[in-house]
Amino acid sequence: MRGPRSIKVLDKGFVRLVEFMGGDVGVVAAARVCTGTGSKGETNDRRLIAYLITHQHLTPFEHSVFKFHVACPIFVMRQWIRHRSSSYNEISARYTEAKDEFYAPRAWRTPDARDKQSSGAAPGVDQARCARLLKRAYAEAYAAYRQLLGLGVARELARLVMPVGIYTQFYWTVNARNLMHFINLRADSHAQWEIQRYAEALAGFLAARMPWTWEAFLRHGWTGTNGKLDDMKRLVSSA
Amino acid sequence: MRGPRSIKVLDKGFVRLVEFMGGDVGVVAAARVCTGTGSKGETNDRRLIAYLITHQHLTPFEHSVFKFHVACPIFVMRQWIRHRSSSYNEISARYTEAKDEFYAPRAWRTPDARDKQSSGAAPGVDQARCARLLKRAYAEAYAAYRQLLGLGVARELARLVMPVGIYTQFYWTVNARNLMHFINLRADSHAQWEIQRYAEALAGFLAARMPWTWEAFLRHGWTGTNGKLDDMKRLVSSA
Amino acid sequence: MRGPRSIKVLDKGFVRLVEFMGGDVGVVAAARVCTGTGSKGETNDRRLIAYLITHQHLTPFEHSVFKFHVACPIFVMRQWIRHRSSSYNEISARYTEAKDEFYAPRAWRTPDARDKQSSGAAPGVDQARCARLLKRAYAEAYAAYRQLLGLGVARELARLVMPVGIYTQFYWTVNARNLMHFINLRADSHAQWEIQRYAEALAGFLAARMPWTWEAFLRHGWTGTNGKLDDMKRLVSSA
Amino acid sequence: MRGPRSIKVLDKGFVRLVEFMGGDVGVVAAARVCTGTGSKGETNDRRLIAYLITHQHLTPFEHSVFKFHVACPIFVMRQWIRHRSSSYNEISARYTEAKDEFYAPRAWRTPDARDKQSSGAAPGVDQARCARLLKRAYAEAYAAYRQLLGLGVARELARLVMPVGIYTQFYWTVNARNLMHFINLRADSHAQWEIQRYAEALAGFLAARMPWTWEAFLRHGWTGTNGKLDDMKRLVSSA
């Protein structure tokens, strides 16, 4: 058992691991080509991985590759795609009709929320009213979309009215080096709460498939703050 | 005369050249480092540039760099950013309040429009009704956005209702090699009509700043179909 | 049977496939995410792959990834590494002692050799004398290297005398899109004869692991000239 | 005063600034597009740059671009070119005849040299004898090269005997983000002494052309150890 194939994220999203290559052993093999040797047993290999991360020798991690299938809202995807050293294929709203799938927050946050990671509803905000407003806005937008299609308009134009809260899907192929970088930036409490949840899911896959790398990353490579990851780091460090 | 600083695109968009470095001469200098020589006069230098493009020796074009300031709708930016070998900084809807600036097509197209480059209105579509529908959808979305802000919600959540037809802005730094690739893919008639207009504006800057490269690109590098560019190619080729 | 694990190249080199992910099916899956569908049977899937290559829609090929272990002379590696969109880990001459393994051409070519792909010896060149000269030069260089080490010099300095004909080794992880680009540039008759042989070996792995992609590439994507590949193209096209 | 155009490095090398675009002001402009504002005066702009580096928001530094002309030994260039996010055009030993220009260390180092940055000669090594050995090896190699050319062999084959201590030249275009990364890895005492000298020269250009960025990098971004840079950091920090 190597961990789950798919992890649910937000209300209707997911991250699914489609394929994977390399792993901890692949990192060791790529690093040891530099010195002309191979694996030297788990203890030595784990120490090597820790050394590589501590000293930012990150190219050996490029030889382990994850392919994910992701469903997330457009505004999340727009933050995601800033990570240019990886490969994307997204569902096209020019060639397919957009589905009525929108993201609704469980809790509405205020601009000055202290604990930006918290999913707790901001006390000063009328949660129910916000939820109703959002629902109506989504419904109006989707109705306009359907009406424009009904009037014979091309999908690529009808979608102009579509809110960035709508779900999209894409394939994402990324190596372990860039995945760690993604987690550092996007699981961090300064990132938007929604993409933090995706970064945590991705971290779950990294942990399941590359446990030595994951432990070394938590100890020596993780530069952010995130309740879950910080707890895991404490656990690992006290072991 | 080095061409304009800014070109208007669509109803409210623009492409503005902020800065530029290299030029045709820079291409020649970079290419000639390979053979240890410098410029050999215009005739030879133009011939060299034509040779480089014909034989797909494109690295010398990476040493000429354009920096643009762009305003375009989000759905255009989402196509744009697939071009990963360049640099982006976009206005953030987390840190700034979104402005009431939306894209309205001059003419509504049907899915099966023969001439995809044509801006002519599709005959079977009730243009006025589509325009009204769009206007109302934008107004409803923007009102919902303002209401959510008024309820104390963070901008990063209030923007969930924002349609992909809204304008955004970004800085884009790209070298001449990747700019030519962009034009080949995005000025082509298979690209969406709206991004074709941006690709034409970018082509205008390339033509003004790197005339030898532009002519050689039209003759030997341009792989798409586009009314304007095809006309220019004919002009150049008959000269 | 999925083809060989390792292919010998030149006199002492090789290309070994360490790991592989994706394949033709992976291309189809990545491409079909755009339209929200999956595989549609071999005939349709092959047609899709041919369509993607013909229209230069190459991102779906980025989701299939090869990891190679390569041994080649330094002068070949210096041409190879110009391909930046892939991952490298090379044996280090700072941390390991260089081995006495040098490339000796089977046949010496002249500058104006008509058939640049030909391994045939140039008639005007004293082959035996060239071979002796090379052998002595390698021997003198390696002796100087050993002497400098014997004098207590660091490996990173002793290697200054090392000729670019010496063999090195590296891990190379590359996706199918960039692999096809590599083959187009490096299997072509304008590339140096030696790297052409490596590009042919890589083509062999692509053909064995991604036969639909390989056939479509030969028909619609291959832009070079190369005896072997051109023959294969003719075979495929006449089928 | 904007600093020098060219800096000598090692015995026969140099780094020459060919062209430059952006600068500190360009970073600020790119960063402020995110918030829809422009320059806010030097004090605020410097603070912004420091903030960006401290929080690893590095994309705004991609809009400032340096183009260098570099002469360095091949073994240095082989380390340099591992930095893939930048552009290279190198003199070709296929198309031009290699010149008799080789690198000779001022001082020979031992493997276990404590102070790896020190150019001081290792006490246990017979410096004069090493220098003579190297000189003879270079002379023998170059003579073999000339003999092979004299026998009618193509340059691309004659160069097989050429040591990695020979000088090469290339154009290098790199943005400020990747330049800082380069300096962090290559000015560090773990890098080979020779490339450290090049990294220091590059740092000189960064300091002259982007003084605010340079100061912020020294304070908040520099992760290595290097005598010169550490001294500068102390100076800046005590100011």
Coordinates of N, CA, C and O in Angstrom, one line a residue, chain D residues 33-160:
Chain D
V33 N 2.8 46.5 -10.2 CA 1.7 46.2 -11.1 C 0.7 45.3 -10.3 O -0.5 45.4 -10.5
C34 N 1.2 44.5 -9.4 CA 0.4 43.6 -8.6 C -0.6 44.4 -7.7 O -1.7 44.0 -7.4
T35 N -0.2 45.6 -7.3 CA -1.0 46.4 -6.4 C -1.6 47.6 -7.2 O -2.2 48.5 -6.5
G36 N -1.2 47.7 -8.5 CA -1.8 48.8 -9.3 C -1.2 50.2 -9.0 O -1.8 51.2 -9.4
T37 N 0.0 50.2 -8.3 CA 0.6 51.5 -8.1 C 2.0 51.5 -8.7 O 2.5 50.5 -9.2
G38 N 2.7 52.7 -8.7 CA 4.0 52.8 -9.3 C 5.1 53.1 -8.2 O 4.9 52.6 -7.1
S39 N 6.1 53.8 -8.6 CA 7.2 54.2 -7.6 C 6.6 55.0 -6.5 O 5.7 55.8 -6.7
K40 N 7.1 54.8 -5.3 CA 6.7 55.6 -4.1 C 7.9 56.3 -3.4 O 7.9 56.4 -2.2
G41 N 8.9 56.6 -4.2 CA 10.0 57.3 -3.6 C 11.1 56.2 -3.2 O 10.8 55.1 -2.9
E42 N 12.3 56.7 -3.1 CA 13.4 55.8 -2.9 C 13.3 54.9 -1.6 O 13.5 53.7 -1.6
T43 N 12.9 55.6 -0.5 CA 12.9 54.9 0.8 C 11.9 53.7 0.7 O 12.2 52.6 1.0
N44 N 10.7 54.0 0.2 CA 9.7 53.0 0.0 C 10.1 51.9 -1.0 O 9.8 50.7 -0.8
D45 N 10.7 52.4 -2.1 CA 11.0 51.4 -3.1 C 12.1 50.4 -2.6 O 12.1 49.2 -2.9
R46 N 13.1 51.0 -1.9 CA 14.2 50.1 -1.3 C 13.6 49.1 -0.3 O 14.0 48.0 -0.3
R47 N 12.6 49.6 0.4 CA 12.0 48.7 1.4 C 11.2 47.6 0.7 O 11.2 46.5 1.1
L48 N 10.6 48.0 -0.4 CA 9.8 47.0 -1.2 C 10.8 45.9 -1.7 O 10.5 44.7 -1.6
I49 N 11.9 46.3 -2.2 CA 12.9 45.4 -2.8 C 13.4 44.4 -1.7 O 13.5 43.2 -1.8
A50 N 13.7 45.0 -0.5 CA 14.1 44.2 0.6 C 13.0 43.2 1.0 O 13.3 42.0 1.3
Y51 N 11.8 43.7 1.0 CA 10.6 42.8 1.4 C 10.5 41.6 0.4 O 10.4 40.5 0.8
L52 N 10.7 42.0 -0.9 CA 10.5 40.9 -1.9 C 11.6 39.8 -1.8 O 11.3 38.6 -1.9
I53 N 12.8 40.2 -1.5 CA 13.9 39.2 -1.3 C 13.7 38.4 0.0 O 13.8 37.2 0.0
T54 N 13.4 39.1 1.0 CA 13.2 38.4 2.3 C 12.1 37.4 2.2 O 12.2 36.3 2.7
H55 N 11.0 37.7 1.5 CA 9.9 36.8 1.4 C 9.9 35.9 0.1 O 8.9 35.3 -0.2
Q56 N 11.1 35.9 -0.5 CA 11.2 35.1 -1.7 C 10.2 35.3 -2.8 O 9.7 34.4 -3.4
H57 N 9.7 36.6 -2.9 CA 8.8 36.9 -4.0 C 9.8 37.4 -5.2 O 10.1 38.6 -5.3
L58 N 10.2 36.5 -6.0 CA 11.3 36.8 -6.8 C 11.0 37.1 -8.3 O 11.8 37.5 -9.1
T59 N 9.7 36.9 -8.7 CA 9.3 37.1 -10.1 C 9.6 38.5 -10.5 O 10.0 38.7 -11.7
P60 N 9.4 39.6 -9.7 CA 9.7 40.9 -10.2 C 11.1 41.1 -10.7 O 11.4 42.0 -11.5
F61 N 12.1 40.3 -10.1 CA 13.5 40.4 -10.5 C 13.7 39.8 -11.9 O 14.8 40.0 -12.5
E62 N 12.7 39.1 -12.4 CA 12.9 38.5 -13.8 C 12.8 39.5 -14.9 O 13.1 39.3 -16.0
H63 N 12.3 40.7 -14.5 CA 12.1 41.8 -15.6 C 13.3 42.7 -15.7 O 13.3 43.6 -16.5
S64 N 14.4 42.4 -15.0 CA 15.6 43.1 -15.2 C 16.6 42.1 -15.8 O 16.8 41.0 -15.2
V65 N 17.2 42.4 -16.9 CA 18.0 41.4 -17.7 C 19.4 41.9 -18.0 O 19.6 43.1 -18.4
F66 N 20.4 41.0 -17.8 CA 21.8 41.3 -18.1 C 22.2 40.5 -19.3 O 21.9 39.3 -19.4
K67 N 23.0 41.1 -20.2 CA 23.6 40.3 -21.3 C 25.1 40.4 -21.1 O 25.7 41.5 -21.2
F68 N 25.8 39.3 -20.9 CA 27.2 39.3 -20.7 C 27.9 38.6 -21.9 O 27.4 37.6 -22.5
H69 N 29.2 39.0 -22.1 CA 30.1 38.3 -22.9 C 31.2 37.7 -22.0 O 31.8 38.4 -21.3
V70 N 31.4 36.4 -22.1 CA 32.2 35.7 -21.1 C 33.3 35.0 -21.8 O 33.1 34.3 -22.8
A71 N 34.5 35.0 -21.2 CA 35.6 34.1 -21.7 C 36.0 33.3 -20.4 O 36.4 33.9 -19.4
C72 N 36.0 32.0 -20.5 CA 36.3 31.2 -19.4 C 36.8 29.8 -19.9 O 36.5 29.5 -21.0
P73 N 37.5 29.1 -19.1 CA 37.9 27.7 -19.5 C 36.7 26.8 -19.6 O 35.6 27.0 -19.0
I74 N 36.8 25.8 -20.5 CA 35.7 24.9 -20.7 C 35.2 24.2 -19.4 O 34.0 24.1 -19.2
F75 N 36.1 23.8 -18.5 CA 35.6 23.2 -17.3 C 34.8 24.1 -16.4 O 33.9 23.7 -15.7
V76 N 35.0 25.4 -16.5 CA 34.1 26.4 -15.8 C 32.8 26.5 -16.6 O 31.7 26.5 -16.0
M77 N 32.9 26.6 -17.9 CA 31.6 26.7 -18.7 C 30.7 25.5 -18.5 O 29.5 25.6 -18.5
R78 N 31.3 24.3 -18.3 CA 30.5 23.1 -18.0 C 29.8 23.2 -16.7 O 28.7 22.6 -16.5
Q79 N 30.3 23.9 -15.7 CA 29.6 24.1 -14.5 C 28.5 25.2 -14.7 O 27.4 25.1 -14.2
W80 N 28.9 26.2 -15.4 CA 28.0 27.4 -15.6 C 26.7 27.0 -16.3 O 25.6 27.4 -15.9
I81 N 26.8 26.2 -17.3 CA 25.7 25.9 -18.2 C 24.6 25.0 -17.5 O 23.5 24.8 -18.0
R82 N 25.0 24.5 -16.3 CA 23.9 23.8 -15.5 C 22.8 24.7 -15.2 O 21.7 24.3 -14.8
H83 N 23.0 26.0 -15.2 CA 22.0 27.0 -15.0 C 21.2 27.2 -16.2 O 21.5 27.9 -17.1
R84 N 20.0 26.5 -16.3 CA 19.3 26.3 -17.5 C 18.4 27.4 -17.9 O 18.0 27.6 -19.0
S85 N 18.0 28.2 -16.8 CA 17.0 29.3 -17.1 C 17.7 30.6 -17.5 O 17.6 31.6 -16.9
S86 N 18.4 30.5 -18.6 CA 19.1 31.6 -19.2 C 19.5 31.2 -20.6 O 19.3 30.1 -21.0
S87 N 20.1 32.1 -21.3 CA 20.4 31.9 -22.7 C 21.9 31.9 -23.0 O 22.6 32.8 -22.6
Y88 N 22.3 31.0 -23.9 CA 23.7 30.8 -24.2 C 24.0 30.8 -25.7 O 23.2 30.1 -26.4
N89 N 25.0 31.5 -26.1 CA 25.5 31.2 -27.5 C 27.1 31.1 -27.4 O 27.7 32.1 -27.0
E90 N 27.6 30.0 -27.7 CA 29.0 29.7 -27.4 C 29.8 29.7 -28.8 O 29.2 29.2 -29.8
I91 N 31.0 30.1 -28.7 CA 31.9 29.9 -29.9 C 32.0 28.4 -30.2 O 32.0 27.6 -29.3
S92 N 32.0 28.1 -31.5 CA 31.9 26.7 -31.9 C 33.3 26.2 -32.3 O 33.9 26.8 -33.2
A93 N 33.7 25.1 -31.8 CA 35.0 24.5 -32.2 C 34.8 23.6 -33.4 O 35.7 23.0 -33.9
R94 N 33.5 23.6 -34.0 CA 33.3 23.0 -35.2 C 33.5 24.0 -36.4 O 34.0 23.6 -37.4
Y95 N 33.2 25.2 -36.1 CA 33.3 26.2 -37.2 C 34.5 27.1 -37.1 O 34.8 27.9 -38.1
T96 N 35.1 27.2 -36.0 CA 36.3 28.0 -35.8 C 37.4 27.2 -35.3 O 37.2 26.2 -34.6
E97 N 38.6 27.6 -35.6 CA 39.8 26.9 -35.1 C 40.1 27.3 -33.7 O 40.0 28.5 -33.4
A98 N 40.3 26.4 -32.8 CA 40.6 26.7 -31.4 C 41.9 27.5 -31.3 O 42.9 27.1 -31.9
K99 N 41.9 28.5 -30.4 CA 43.1 29.3 -30.2 C 43.9 28.7 -29.0 O 43.4 28.0 -28.2
D100 N 45.2 29.0 -29.1 CA 46.1 28.5 -28.1 C 46.0 29.3 -26.8 O 47.0 29.9 -26.3
E101 N 44.9 29.3 -26.1 CA 44.6 30.0 -24.9 C 44.2 29.0 -23.8 O 43.0 28.6 -23.9
F102 N 45.0 28.8 -22.9 CA 44.7 27.8 -21.8 C 44.8 28.5 -20.4 O 45.6 29.4 -20.2
Y103 N 44.1 27.9 -19.5 CA 44.1 28.4 -18.1 C 45.2 27.8 -17.4 O 45.3 26.6 -17.3
A104 N 46.0 28.6 -16.7 CA 47.1 28.1 -15.8 C 46.8 28.7 -14.4 O 46.8 29.9 -14.2
P105 N 46.6 27.8 -13.4 CA 46.3 28.3 -12.1 C 47.5 29.1 -11.5 O 48.7 28.7 -11.8
R106 N 47.3 30.1 -10.8 CA 48.4 30.8 -10.1 C 48.9 30.0 -9.0 O 50.1 30.1 -8.6
A107 N 48.1 29.1 -8.4 CA 48.5 28.3 -7.3 C 47.8 27.0 -7.3 O 46.6 26.9 -7.7
W108 N 48.5 25.9 -7.1 CA 47.9 24.6 -7.1 C 47.4 24.2 -5.7 O 48.0 24.3 -4.7
R109 N 46.1 23.7 -5.7 CA 45.4 23.4 -4.5 C 45.5 21.8 -4.3 O 45.5 21.1 -5.2
T110 N 45.4 21.5 -3.0 CA 45.2 20.1 -2.6 C 43.8 19.7 -2.4 O 43.0 20.6 -2.3
P111 N 43.4 18.4 -2.4 CA 42.0 18.0 -2.2 C 41.5 18.5 -0.9 O 40.3 18.8 -0.8
D112 N 42.3 18.5 0.1 CA 41.8 18.8 1.5 C 42.1 20.2 1.9 O 42.1 20.5 3.1
A113 N 42.3 21.1 0.9 CA 42.5 22.5 1.3 C 41.4 23.0 2.2 O 40.2 23.0 1.9
R114 N 41.8 23.5 3.4 CA 40.8 24.0 4.4 C 40.1 25.1 3.8 O 38.8 25.1 3.7
D115 N 40.8 26.2 3.5 CA 40.2 27.4 3.0 C 40.0 27.3 1.5 O 40.9 27.7 0.8
K116 N 38.9 26.8 1.1 CA 38.8 26.5 -0.3 C 38.7 27.8 -1.2 O 38.8 27.7 -2.4
Q117 N 38.5 28.9 -0.5 CA 38.4 30.1 -1.3 C 39.8 30.7 -1.5 O 40.0 31.6 -2.3
S118 N 40.7 30.3 -0.7 CA 42.1 30.8 -0.7 C 42.7 30.5 -2.0 O 42.6 29.4 -2.6
S119 N 43.4 31.5 -2.5 CA 44.2 31.3 -3.7 C 45.6 30.9 -3.3 O 46.5 30.7 -4.2
G120 N 45.9 30.8 -2.1 CA 47.2 30.5 -1.6 C 47.6 29.1 -2.0 O 46.8 28.2 -2.1
A121 N 48.9 29.0 -2.4 CA 49.4 27.7 -2.9 C 49.4 26.7 -1.7 O 49.7 27.1 -0.6
A122 N 49.0 25.5 -2.0 CA 49.1 24.5 -0.9 C 50.6 24.2 -0.6 O 51.4 24.0 -1.5
P123 N 50.9 24.2 0.7 CA 52.3 24.1 1.0 C 53.0 22.7 0.6 O 54.1 22.7 0.2
G124 N 52.2 21.6 0.6 CA 52.8 20.4 0.3 C 53.0 20.1 -1.2 O 53.5 19.0 -1.5
V125 N 52.6 21.0 -2.0 CA 52.7 20.7 -3.5 C 53.8 21.5 -4.2 O 54.0 22.7 -3.9
D126 N 54.5 20.8 -5.0 CA 55.6 21.4 -5.8 C 55.0 22.3 -6.9 O 54.8 21.8 -8.0
Q127 N 54.8 23.5 -6.6 CA 54.1 24.4 -7.5 C 54.8 24.5 -8.9 O 54.1 24.4 -9.9
A128 N 56.1 24.7 -8.9 CA 56.8 24.9 -10.1 C 56.6 23.6 -11.0 O 56.4 23.7 -12.2
R129 N 56.7 22.5 -10.4 CA 56.7 21.2 -11.1 C 55.3 21.1 -11.8 O 55.2 20.6 -12.9
C130 N 54.3 21.4 -11.0 CA 52.9 21.3 -11.5 C 52.7 22.2 -12.7 O 52.2 21.9 -13.7
A131 N 53.2 23.4 -12.6 CA 53.1 24.4 -13.6 C 53.8 23.9 -14.9 O 53.3 24.0 -16.0
R132 N 55.0 23.3 -14.7 CA 55.7 22.8 -15.9 C 54.9 21.7 -16.6 O 54.8 21.6 -17.8
L133 N 54.4 20.8 -15.7 CA 53.7 19.6 -16.2 C 52.5 20.1 -17.0 O 52.2 19.6 -18.1
L134 N 51.8 21.1 -16.5 CA 50.6 21.6 -17.1 C 50.9 22.2 -18.5 O 50.3 21.9 -19.5
K135 N 52.0 23.0 -18.4 CA 52.4 23.7 -19.6 C 52.7 22.7 -20.8 O 52.3 22.9 -21.9
R136 N 53.5 21.7 -20.4 CA 53.8 20.7 -21.4 C 52.6 19.9 -21.9 O 52.5 19.7 -23.1
A137 N 51.7 19.6 -21.0 CA 50.5 18.9 -21.4 C 49.7 19.7 -22.4 O 49.2 19.2 -23.5
Y138 N 49.5 21.0 -22.1 CA 48.8 21.9 -23.0 C 49.5 22.0 -24.4 O 48.9 21.9 -25.4
A139 N 50.9 22.1 -24.3 CA 51.6 22.2 -25.6 C 51.5 21.0 -26.4 O 51.3 21.0 -27.7
E140 N 51.6 19.8 -25.8 CA 51.4 18.5 -26.5 C 50.0 18.4 -27.2 O 49.9 18.0 -28.3
A141 N 49.0 18.8 -26.4 CA 47.7 18.7 -26.9 C 47.5 19.6 -28.1 O 46.9 19.2 -29.1
Y142 N 48.0 20.9 -27.9 CA 47.8 21.8 -29.0 C 48.5 21.4 -30.2 O 48.0 21.5 -31.4
A143 N 49.7 20.8 -30.0 CA 50.5 20.3 -31.2 C 49.8 19.2 -31.9 O 49.7 19.2 -33.1
A144 N 49.2 18.3 -31.1 CA 48.4 17.2 -31.7 C 47.2 17.7 -32.5 O 46.9 17.2 -33.6
Y145 N 46.6 18.7 -31.9 CA 45.4 19.4 -32.6 C 45.9 19.9 -34.0 O 45.3 19.7 -35.0
R146 N 47.0 20.7 -34.0 CA 47.5 21.3 -35.2 C 47.9 20.2 -36.2 O 47.7 20.3 -37.4
Q147 N 48.5 19.1 -35.7 CA 48.9 18.0 -36.6 C 47.7 17.4 -37.3 O 47.7 17.1 -38.5
L148 N 46.7 17.2 -36.5 CA 45.5 16.5 -37.0 C 44.8 17.5 -38.1 O 44.4 17.0 -39.2
L149 N 44.8 18.8 -37.8 CA 44.3 19.7 -38.8 C 45.2 19.6 -40.1 O 44.7 19.6 -41.2
G150 N 46.5 19.5 -39.8 CA 47.4 19.5 -40.9 C 47.2 18.2 -41.8 O 47.5 18.3 -43.0
L151 N 46.7 17.2 -41.2 CA 46.5 15.9 -41.9 C 45.1 16.0 -42.6 O 44.7 15.0 -43.3
G152 N 44.4 17.1 -42.5 CA 43.2 17.3 -43.3 C 41.9 16.9 -42.5 O 40.8 16.8 -43.1
V153 N 42.1 16.7 -41.2 CA 40.9 16.2 -40.4 C 40.0 17.4 -40.1 O 40.5 18.5 -39.9
A154 N 38.7 17.2 -40.0 CA 37.8 18.2 -39.7 C 38.0 18.7 -38.3 O 38.4 18.0 -37.4
R155 N 37.8 20.0 -38.1 CA 38.0 20.7 -36.8 C 37.2 19.9 -35.7 O 37.7 19.8 -34.5
E156 N 36.0 19.5 -36.0 CA 35.2 18.9 -35.0 C 35.7 17.5 -34.5 O 35.4 17.1 -33.4
L157 N 36.7 16.9 -35.2 CA 37.3 15.7 -34.8 C 38.7 16.0 -34.2 O 39.1 15.5 -33.2
A158 N 39.4 17.0 -34.8 CA 40.8 17.3 -34.3 C 40.7 17.8 -32.9 O 41.6 17.5 -32.1
R159 N 39.5 18.4 -32.5 CA 39.4 19.0 -31.1 C 39.3 17.9 -30.0 O 39.2 18.2 -28.9
L160 N 39.2 16.6 -30.4 CA 39.0 15.6 -29.4 C 40.2 15.6 -28.4 O 40.0 15.3 -27.2

